Every structure is written in structure tokens, then in C-alpha cells.
Amino acid sequence: MADIRLEGVGHSYDGGRTWALKPMTWTWQSSRAYALLGPSGCGKTTLLNIISGLITPTVGRIWFGEREVTGVPTAGRNIAQVFQFPVLYEEMSVYDNLAFPLRNRKFPKKEVDQRVRQVSQLLGLDQVLRRRSRRLDPGRQQIVSLGRGLVRPQVAAVLLDEPLTVVDPALKWTLRSKLKEIHRDTGHTLIYVTHDQTEALTFADEVVVLNDGAIVQAGEPAELFLSPSHEFVGHFIGSPGMNMVPAEIAGGVVRVGAAGVGAAPDGLPPGPVRIGVRPEFVRIAGPGASPGAGATVTGIDRMGAYDLVHTRVGEHPVIVKTEAGSACEPDAAVFLHFPADRTFLFRDEVRCGSLAPLNGREPS
Ligand SMILES: Nc1ncnc2c1ncn2[C@@H]1O[C@H](COP(=O)(O)OP(=O)(O)OP(=O)(O)O)[C@@H](O)[C@H]1O
Ligand SMILES: [Mg+2]
């Protein structure tokens, strides 16, 4: 197995007027499990289809290791692809559907049988192997599709495009764990497309976040949560997402309205910035706490395991996640503290630094 390298790869469906995928250079490392995460229409399927060869990119070149595959059709790429909805032969038995990708490639009968039994056992299909696929419910049919994608022992990559959409929610969790298990056993490169952050974060070694046709950040789940490098990652990941508050750097101090909330990092020019801080890290402090920004409580969601305290700093909403049973009341005046090591500054949506402690510098 080899790395899959995209070199300046981009795609336009309308002759270059708009780019479904903006030209990008990116390497999928061999044997890793990736989640490709992003909202509807951001280019996830386009990117998968370019890797599998269903789409020839408008620009750029694709390499599987040392072999260039840019003009090579799907059949010559040795990729397994699983789509959002079942793709199978309805009149064939489950067994024959699973065996098909192997028989098609002339695997010996014994190996076909061995692989089919292995995969069907892992996916809980061993009791229905003789049944016609047409007679299964759509969720089960999709699991057969998944099996067809996983049955081949040697593939350059397994690409899964929102494969669990039609599967019962209770089964999703089990299937995702199975996929992880299969990944550990086979060492295939897996790329799993989803717009669901929980699915992405629980499945992948590395999450690649795509927005508006461009990769905005890639990293381990904790990295994306703790250290977002783009505003989009801040609000797309997390529940609720990161608070973003307009602020101003003047005289080395970061101010929200008149309140100094921290020092600007060295070298960052004065001017407007946006402060990004997750609800988990904002602290509600007593009146007069310094540094802090005055806020008004606008409401409280008691979620059972935790509370979400909704506040407003001037015109800007800031949500604080606190332990359950918070003593805050609506309309109360509070101070919000933004911890220096968990608060980031953004310009043009891109992170440009972190809030620094005031260290005695006069905030006002
Ligand atoms: N065959 C096509 N012809 C024209 N435009 C297309 C075609 N396929 C996709 N697009 C456009 O390209 C952009 C990216 O689409 P794509 O299907 O790759 O997104 P996606 O991230 O997979 O979305 P979803 O989560 O809804 O599946 C969208 O703006 C879409 O409308
Ligand atoms: Mg799609």
C-alpha cells in the first residue's frame, strides 16, 4: 500500500467559473483512518470521486506512491468505494454479493469463501448469507454494501461516502467500532466521509475538515477541539461551537468594548480581531474580577449533565458551559474571564495568535 498524493488537484463543474474543489496539494498517508468532515456541498464527494477515478480533476495530478494515476480509470486504481445508499445485486444472495468483487478478480474459490465468511461474521451477516439481498431491509442492504467494500484483502484505499446514513442509529455505533476493528486488522487506508462531527471524531486517527472546497485544518480530534486554526473549525466542531467575539487590539491590550481581557501576543499589529473561546473554557467570575468582560445573563439551558449559560457581552452572545445546577439567574450581571491558554485571536477567519496574560499591564 502506498500514500495517495494530490498535487494541485482542483475541480470545476462549470468550466472554471466556480470551483467545487479549489486546487489543493495533500497527501493521504498509507494505512491511516481519515474522516473527511464538512457541511453539505463543501466538496467531499467530489474529492472522493477524484481519488477513485469516477471524476477526472479539472487541474492537478494524482499519485499512488510512485505511480501517477491521473488518467487511469477506476478499474485500474484498485480502490474500494462504498456509497451513501446500497449498491448491490438485488437478485443475488448476500453471499454472492459479498463474493462478487473477489470472483470478479479471479480469487481462488477457497479464498473467496474464507474472506466472505470473515467479513460476514464481523458485520453480523452470517445468519443471512443465503438470503436474497432484495429481501433485506435498507439498513441491512447497506451493511452488505459495506461488506462488499471491505471484502478485498489488498486495495489502495477504502473510500466510504456517508456509509451509515440509512442504518439504524443504534447499529451505527456498533458498525463504526467494527470498521475501526477491520481497519486495525487490514491496515487499509480508509477515508470516511461524514458531515457529523461525532462520527468523525470517534472514528478517525485524523480528521480532515473541508469547507467551501478547501481543507481548512487537519489533525487529531483533540487538536481540532483544543487548537482550531480557523474560525470554521471552531464553530463546526464542538457542541455548541466556539464563541466568537469582536475585539480590538490597542496599546498591546485586547479589549472587548472598554474591558481589557488580556494582552496581545508580541508582534501582532493593532486593529480589530475576533476572540475565539470555547464554552467549556469561559469562566464566570464575581463582579469586578480582572481581567474580565462585563456580561448579562440572558438565559440558562439546564441540560442535565451540565448547564449552558447564555450571556451577552454588549451586543455579542457568549455561551458558557458550567456544571449542572449553576446559580446564575437570567438578567444577572456577571464577569466573564477568558483564560489566556484557551483563548485564540482570529483575523480574516484564520488564527493569528493566542491571548496572553496581562501580567500587571493596566487593562483600562
Ligand atoms: N455533477 C455535478 N454537476 C454540477 N455541480 C455539481 C455536481 N456534483 C456536485 N456539484 C456541486 O459541487 C459542489 C460540491 O458538491 P459535492 O457533492 O462534492 O459536496 P458534498 O460535500 O459531498 O455534499 P453532501 O454532504 O451534500 O453530499 C456543490 O456546490 C455541488 O452543487
Ligand atoms: Mg456528498
XYZ file of C-alpha atoms and ligand atoms in Angstrom, residues 11-14 18-21 38-49 55 84 161-162 193-195 210 213, ligand 1:
60
model
C -12.317 20.545 -9.841
C -14.834 22.802 -11.519
C -18.162 21.524 -12.882
C -18.770 24.701 -14.875
C -16.676 28.169 -9.765
C -14.561 25.556 -8.026
C -16.327 22.685 -6.224
C -12.829 21.791 -5.058
C -17.581 19.182 6.230
C -21.046 20.616 5.582
C -23.279 19.715 2.669
C -21.930 20.909 -0.670
C -18.355 21.560 0.505
C -16.852 19.091 -1.985
C -16.471 15.823 -0.031
C -17.968 13.533 -2.673
C -16.132 15.363 -5.439
C -12.836 14.740 -3.631
C -13.592 11.016 -3.098
C -14.627 10.557 -6.715
C -14.106 12.131 -11.852
C -24.414 6.511 0.826
C -19.145 8.220 1.447
C -21.530 8.714 4.411
C -16.842 10.996 4.580
C -19.317 12.497 7.011
C -20.915 15.794 7.949
C -13.243 20.651 4.379
C -13.867 23.357 -1.441
N -22.412 16.668 -11.252
C -22.376 17.921 -10.806
N -22.609 18.955 -11.657
C -22.575 20.232 -11.222
N -22.296 20.602 -9.960
C -22.059 19.629 -9.072
C -22.090 18.229 -9.444
N -21.805 17.495 -8.358
C -21.616 18.367 -7.346
N -21.754 19.634 -7.762
C -21.582 20.867 -6.941
O -20.265 20.852 -6.407
C -20.236 21.248 -5.050
C -19.667 20.133 -4.195
O -20.527 19.025 -4.239
P -20.248 17.654 -3.503
O -21.320 16.712 -3.903
O -18.847 17.235 -3.748
O -20.429 18.086 -1.976
P -20.574 17.177 -0.653
O -19.650 17.778 0.350
O -20.374 15.751 -0.997
O -22.087 17.461 -0.210
P -23.128 16.482 0.562
O -22.732 16.484 2.014
O -24.441 17.171 0.349
O -23.057 15.117 -0.072
C -21.674 21.614 -4.703
O -21.806 23.003 -4.864
C -22.495 20.870 -5.733
O -23.694 21.539 -6.003
